[in-house]
Amino acid sequence: MRLSFVAADGTRTPTEGREGERLLDVAQRAGQPLEGTCNGFMACGTCHVLLAEPALATLPPASAEEEDMLDLLPHATRRSRLSCQVRLVATLDGMVVEVPAG
């Protein structure tokens, strides 16, 4: 499936992902500056991304643990998700993912 990452400076990086793959893994393969330091245990927030409404409506809501971590991030919005917690599904084809500064 097709995805695009948009950096804080507006640079767009198109890439491909597979159904079931973590968004963090796709981002790292595409050279995005998402660390995922905690390896998906929702303990660091270094994989924070912003998703557009169509994608958010398709995904299951964030867990309480994910929401707790997002609450600690300075640039989190209602469109924020941890990319380590987002699994790709067919309905996300064409999704645009914003990578916030910092």
CSV table of N, CA and C in Angstrom, one decimal:
chain,number,residue,atom,x,y,z
A,1,MET,N,0.8,-1.2,0.0
A,1,MET,CA,0.0,0.0,0.0
A,1,MET,C,0.9,1.2,0.0
A,2,ARG,N,0.3,2.3,-0.6
A,2,ARG,CA,1.1,3.5,-0.7
A,2,ARG,C,0.9,4.4,0.5
A,3,LEU,N,2.0,5.1,0.9
A,3,LEU,CA,2.0,6.0,2.0
A,3,LEU,C,2.9,7.2,1.7
A,4,SER,N,2.6,8.3,2.3
A,4,SER,CA,3.5,9.5,2.1
A,4,SER,C,3.8,10.0,3.5
A,5,PHE,N,5.1,10.3,3.8
A,5,PHE,CA,5.5,11.0,5.0
A,5,PHE,C,5.7,12.5,4.6
A,6,VAL,N,5.3,13.4,5.4
A,6,VAL,CA,5.5,14.8,5.2
A,6,VAL,C,6.3,15.4,6.4
A,7,ALA,N,7.5,15.9,6.2
A,7,ALA,CA,8.3,16.4,7.2
A,7,ALA,C,7.8,17.8,7.6
A,8,ALA,N,8.3,18.3,8.7
A,8,ALA,CA,7.9,19.7,9.2
A,8,ALA,C,8.2,20.7,8.2
A,9,ASP,N,9.2,20.6,7.3
A,9,ASP,CA,9.5,21.6,6.3
A,9,ASP,C,8.7,21.4,5.0
A,10,GLY,N,7.8,20.4,5.0
A,10,GLY,CA,7.0,20.2,3.9
A,10,GLY,C,7.5,19.2,2.9
A,11,THR,N,8.7,18.7,3.1
A,11,THR,CA,9.2,17.6,2.2
A,11,THR,C,8.4,16.4,2.3
A,12,ARG,N,8.0,15.9,1.1
A,12,ARG,CA,7.1,14.7,1.0
A,12,ARG,C,7.9,13.5,0.6
A,13,THR,N,7.8,12.4,1.3
A,13,THR,CA,8.5,11.2,0.9
A,13,THR,C,7.5,10.0,0.7
A,14,PRO,N,7.3,9.7,-0.5
A,14,PRO,CA,6.4,8.6,-0.8
A,14,PRO,C,7.1,7.2,-0.5
A,15,THR,N,6.3,6.3,-0.1
A,15,THR,CA,6.9,4.9,0.2
A,15,THR,C,5.8,3.9,0.1
A,16,GLU,N,6.1,2.7,0.4
A,16,GLU,CA,5.2,1.5,0.3
A,16,GLU,C,5.3,0.8,1.7
A,17,GLY,N,4.2,0.2,2.1
A,17,GLY,CA,4.1,-0.6,3.3
A,17,GLY,C,3.3,-1.8,3.0
A,18,ARG,N,3.3,-2.8,3.9
A,18,ARG,CA,2.6,-4.0,3.7
A,18,ARG,C,1.5,-4.1,4.8
A,19,GLU,N,0.4,-4.7,4.5
A,19,GLU,CA,-0.7,-4.8,5.5
A,19,GLU,C,-0.2,-5.6,6.7
A,20,GLY,N,-0.5,-5.1,7.9
A,20,GLY,CA,-0.1,-5.7,9.1
A,20,GLY,C,1.2,-5.2,9.7
A,21,GLU,N,2.0,-4.4,8.8
A,21,GLU,CA,3.3,-3.9,9.2
A,21,GLU,C,3.0,-2.7,10.2
A,22,ARG,N,3.9,-2.5,11.1
A,22,ARG,CA,3.8,-1.3,12.0
A,22,ARG,C,4.2,0.0,11.2
A,23,LEU,N,3.5,1.1,11.4
A,23,LEU,CA,3.8,2.3,10.7
A,23,LEU,C,5.3,2.8,11.1
A,24,LEU,N,5.7,2.5,12.3
A,24,LEU,CA,7.1,2.9,12.7
A,24,LEU,C,8.1,2.2,11.8
A,25,ASP,N,7.9,0.9,11.5
A,25,ASP,CA,8.9,0.2,10.7
A,25,ASP,C,8.9,0.7,9.3
A,26,VAL,N,7.8,1.1,8.7
A,26,VAL,CA,7.7,1.7,7.4
A,26,VAL,C,8.4,3.0,7.4
A,27,ALA,N,8.2,3.8,8.4
A,27,ALA,CA,8.8,5.1,8.5
A,27,ALA,C,10.3,5.0,8.6
A,28,GLN,N,10.8,4.1,9.4
A,28,GLN,CA,12.3,3.9,9.5
A,28,GLN,C,12.9,3.5,8.2
A,29,ARG,N,12.2,2.5,7.6
A,29,ARG,CA,12.7,2.1,6.3
A,29,ARG,C,12.8,3.2,5.2
A,30,ALA,N,11.9,4.2,5.4
A,30,ALA,CA,11.8,5.3,4.4
A,30,ALA,C,12.7,6.4,4.9
A,31,GLY,N,13.5,6.2,5.9
A,31,GLY,CA,14.5,7.2,6.4
A,31,GLY,C,13.9,8.3,7.2
A,32,GLN,N,12.7,8.1,7.8
A,32,GLN,CA,12.1,9.2,8.6
A,32,GLN,C,12.8,9.2,10.0
A,33,PRO,N,12.8,10.4,10.6
A,33,PRO,CA,13.5,10.6,11.9
A,33,PRO,C,12.7,10.1,13.1
A,34,LEU,N,12.2,8.9,13.0
A,34,LEU,CA,11.4,8.4,14.1
A,34,LEU,C,12.2,7.3,14.8
A,35,GLU,N,12.6,7.5,16.0
A,35,GLU,CA,13.5,6.6,16.7
A,35,GLU,C,12.8,5.3,17.2
A,36,GLY,N,11.7,5.4,17.8
A,36,GLY,CA,11.1,4.2,18.4
A,36,GLY,C,12.0,3.6,19.5
A,37,THR,N,12.6,4.5,20.3
A,37,THR,CA,13.6,4.1,21.3
A,37,THR,C,13.1,3.0,22.2
A,38,CYS,N,11.8,3.0,22.6
A,38,CYS,CA,11.3,2.0,23.5
A,38,CYS,C,10.9,0.7,22.8
A,39,ASN,N,11.1,0.6,21.5
A,39,ASN,CA,10.7,-0.6,20.7
A,39,ASN,C,9.2,-1.0,20.8
A,40,GLY,N,8.4,0.0,20.9
A,40,GLY,CA,7.0,-0.2,20.8
A,40,GLY,C,6.3,-0.4,22.2
A,41,PHE,N,7.0,-0.1,23.3
A,41,PHE,CA,6.4,-0.3,24.6
A,41,PHE,C,5.7,0.9,25.1
A,42,MET,N,5.5,1.9,24.3
A,42,MET,CA,4.8,3.2,24.7
A,42,MET,C,5.5,3.9,25.9
A,43,ALA,N,6.8,3.9,25.9
A,43,ALA,CA,7.5,4.5,27.0
A,43,ALA,C,8.3,5.7,26.7
A,44,CYS,N,8.3,6.1,25.4
A,44,CYS,CA,9.2,7.2,25.0
A,44,CYS,C,8.6,8.3,24.1
A,45,GLY,N,7.7,8.0,23.2
A,45,GLY,CA,7.1,9.0,22.4
A,45,GLY,C,7.9,9.4,21.2
A,46,THR,N,9.1,8.8,21.0
A,46,THR,CA,10.0,9.2,19.9
A,46,THR,C,9.5,8.7,18.5
A,47,CYS,N,8.3,8.2,18.4
A,47,CYS,CA,7.7,7.7,17.2
A,47,CYS,C,6.4,8.5,16.9
A,48,HIS,N,6.2,9.6,17.5
A,48,HIS,CA,5.0,10.4,17.4
A,48,HIS,C,4.8,10.9,16.0
A,49,VAL,N,3.6,10.8,15.5
A,49,VAL,CA,3.2,11.2,14.1
A,49,VAL,C,1.8,11.9,14.2
A,50,LEU,N,1.5,12.6,13.2
A,50,LEU,CA,0.1,13.2,13.0
A,50,LEU,C,-0.5,12.5,11.8
A,51,LEU,N,-1.8,12.1,12.0
A,51,LEU,CA,-2.5,11.4,10.9
A,51,LEU,C,-3.7,12.3,10.6
A,52,ALA,N,-4.1,12.3,9.3
A,52,ALA,CA,-5.2,13.0,8.8
A,52,ALA,C,-6.5,12.3,9.3
A,53,GLU,N,-7.6,13.0,9.3
A,53,GLU,CA,-8.9,12.5,9.8
A,53,GLU,C,-9.3,11.2,9.0
A,54,PRO,N,-9.2,11.1,7.7
A,54,PRO,CA,-9.6,9.8,7.1
A,54,PRO,C,-8.9,8.6,7.7
A,55,ALA,N,-7.6,8.7,8.0
A,55,ALA,CA,-6.9,7.6,8.6
A,55,ALA,C,-7.3,7.4,10.0
A,56,LEU,N,-7.5,8.4,10.8
A,56,LEU,CA,-7.9,8.3,12.2
A,56,LEU,C,-9.2,7.6,12.3
A,57,ALA,N,-10.1,7.9,11.4
A,57,ALA,CA,-11.5,7.3,11.4
A,57,ALA,C,-11.4,5.8,11.1
A,58,THR,N,-10.4,5.3,10.4
A,58,THR,CA,-10.3,3.9,10.0
A,58,THR,C,-9.6,3.1,11.1
A,59,LEU,N,-8.8,3.7,11.9
A,59,LEU,CA,-8.0,3.0,12.9
A,59,LEU,C,-8.8,2.8,14.2
A,60,PRO,N,-8.5,1.7,14.9
A,60,PRO,CA,-9.1,1.6,16.3
A,60,PRO,C,-8.6,2.8,17.1
A,61,PRO,N,-9.3,3.3,18.1
A,61,PRO,CA,-8.8,4.4,18.9
A,61,PRO,C,-7.6,4.0,19.7
A,62,ALA,N,-6.8,5.0,20.0
A,62,ALA,CA,-5.6,4.8,20.8
A,62,ALA,C,-6.0,4.2,22.2
A,63,SER,N,-5.2,3.3,22.7
A,63,SER,CA,-5.4,2.7,24.0
A,63,SER,C,-5.2,3.7,25.1
A,64,ALA,N,-5.6,3.4,26.3
A,64,ALA,CA,-5.3,4.3,27.4
A,64,ALA,C,-3.9,4.6,27.6
A,65,GLU,N,-3.0,3.5,27.4
A,65,GLU,CA,-1.6,3.7,27.6
A,65,GLU,C,-1.0,4.6,26.5
A,66,GLU,N,-1.5,4.4,25.3
A,66,GLU,CA,-1.0,5.3,24.2
A,66,GLU,C,-1.4,6.8,24.5
A,67,GLU,N,-2.7,7.0,24.9
A,67,GLU,CA,-3.1,8.3,25.3
A,67,GLU,C,-2.3,8.9,26.4
A,68,ASP,N,-2.0,8.1,27.4
A,68,ASP,CA,-1.2,8.6,28.5
A,68,ASP,C,0.2,9.1,28.0
A,69,MET,N,0.8,8.4,27.1
A,69,MET,CA,2.1,8.8,26.5
A,69,MET,C,2.0,10.1,25.7
A,70,LEU,N,0.9,10.1,24.9
A,70,LEU,CA,0.7,11.3,24.0
A,70,LEU,C,0.5,12.5,24.9
A,71,ASP,N,-0.2,12.4,26.0
A,71,ASP,CA,-0.4,13.5,26.9
A,71,ASP,C,0.9,14.2,27.4
A,72,LEU,N,2.0,13.4,27.4
A,72,LEU,CA,3.3,13.9,27.8
A,72,LEU,C,4.1,14.6,26.7
A,73,LEU,N,3.6,14.5,25.5
A,73,LEU,CA,4.4,15.1,24.4
A,73,LEU,C,4.0,16.6,24.2
A,74,PRO,N,5.0,17.4,24.0
A,74,PRO,CA,4.7,18.9,23.9
A,74,PRO,C,3.9,19.3,22.6
A,75,HIS,N,4.0,18.5,21.5
A,75,HIS,CA,3.4,18.9,20.3
A,75,HIS,C,2.2,18.0,19.9
A,76,ALA,N,1.7,17.3,20.8
A,76,ALA,CA,0.6,16.3,20.5
A,76,ALA,C,-0.7,17.1,20.3
A,77,THR,N,-1.5,16.6,19.3
A,77,THR,CA,-2.8,17.1,19.0
A,77,THR,C,-3.8,16.0,19.0
A,78,ARG,N,-5.0,16.3,18.6
A,78,ARG,CA,-6.0,15.2,18.5
A,78,ARG,C,-5.8,14.3,17.4
A,79,ARG,N,-4.8,14.7,16.5
A,79,ARG,CA,-4.5,13.8,15.3
A,79,ARG,C,-3.2,13.0,15.6
A,80,SER,N,-2.7,13.1,16.9
A,80,SER,CA,-1.5,12.4,17.2
A,80,SER,C,-1.7,10.9,17.5
A,81,ARG,N,-0.7,10.1,17.0
A,81,ARG,CA,-0.6,8.7,17.3
A,81,ARG,C,0.8,8.3,17.5
A,82,LEU,N,1.1,7.2,18.2
A,82,LEU,CA,2.4,6.7,18.2
A,82,LEU,C,2.5,5.7,17.1
A,83,SER,N,3.5,5.9,16.2
A,83,SER,CA,3.5,5.0,15.0
A,83,SER,C,3.8,3.6,15.3
A,84,CYS,N,4.4,3.3,16.5
A,84,CYS,CA,4.6,1.9,16.9
A,84,CYS,C,3.3,1.2,17.2
A,85,GLN,N,2.2,1.9,17.4
A,85,GLN,CA,1.0,1.3,17.7
A,85,GLN,C,0.0,1.3,16.6
A,86,VAL,N,0.4,1.7,15.4
A,86,VAL,CA,-0.4,1.8,14.2
A,86,VAL,C,0.0,0.6,13.3
A,87,ARG,N,-0.9,-0.3,13.0
A,87,ARG,CA,-0.7,-1.4,12.1
A,87,ARG,C,-1.4,-1.0,10.8
A,88,LEU,N,-0.8,-1.3,9.7
A,88,LEU,CA,-1.3,-0.9,8.4
A,88,LEU,C,-2.4,-1.9,8.0
A,89,VAL,N,-3.5,-1.3,7.5
A,89,VAL,CA,-4.7,-2.1,7.0
A,89,VAL,C,-5.0,-1.5,5.6
A,90,ALA,N,-5.6,-2.3,4.8
A,90,ALA,CA,-5.9,-1.9,3.4
A,90,ALA,C,-6.6,-0.5,3.3
A,91,THR,N,-7.4,-0.2,4.2
A,91,THR,CA,-8.2,1.1,4.1
A,91,THR,C,-7.2,2.3,4.3
A,92,LEU,N,-6.0,2.1,4.7
A,92,LEU,CA,-5.0,3.2,4.9
A,92,LEU,C,-4.2,3.5,3.7
A,93,ASP,N,-4.5,2.8,2.6
A,93,ASP,CA,-3.8,3.0,1.3
A,93,ASP,C,-3.9,4.5,0.9
A,94,GLY,N,-2.8,5.1,0.6
A,94,GLY,CA,-2.8,6.5,0.3
A,94,GLY,C,-2.7,7.5,1.5
A,95,MET,N,-2.5,6.9,2.7
A,95,MET,CA,-2.4,7.7,3.9
A,95,MET,C,-1.3,8.7,3.8
A,96,VAL,N,-1.5,9.9,4.4
A,96,VAL,CA,-0.4,10.9,4.6
A,96,VAL,C,-0.1,11.0,6.0
A,97,VAL,N,1.1,10.9,6.4
A,97,VAL,CA,1.6,10.9,7.8
A,97,VAL,C,2.5,12.1,7.9
A,98,GLU,N,2.2,13.0,8.9
A,98,GLU,CA,3.0,14.1,9.2
A,98,GLU,C,4.0,13.8,10.3
A,99,VAL,N,5.2,14.1,10.1
A,99,VAL,CA,6.3,13.9,11.1
A,99,VAL,C,6.5,15.3,11.7
A,100,PRO,N,6.1,15.5,13.0
A,100,PRO,CA,6.3,16.8,13.6
A,100,PRO,C,7.7,17.1,13.9
A,101,ALA,N,8.0,18.4,13.9
A,101,ALA,CA,9.4,18.8,14.2
A,101,ALA,C,9.7,18.5,15.7
A,102,GLY,N,11.0,18.2,15.9
A,102,GLY,CA,11.4,17.9,17.3
A,102,GLY,C,11.1,16.5,17.7
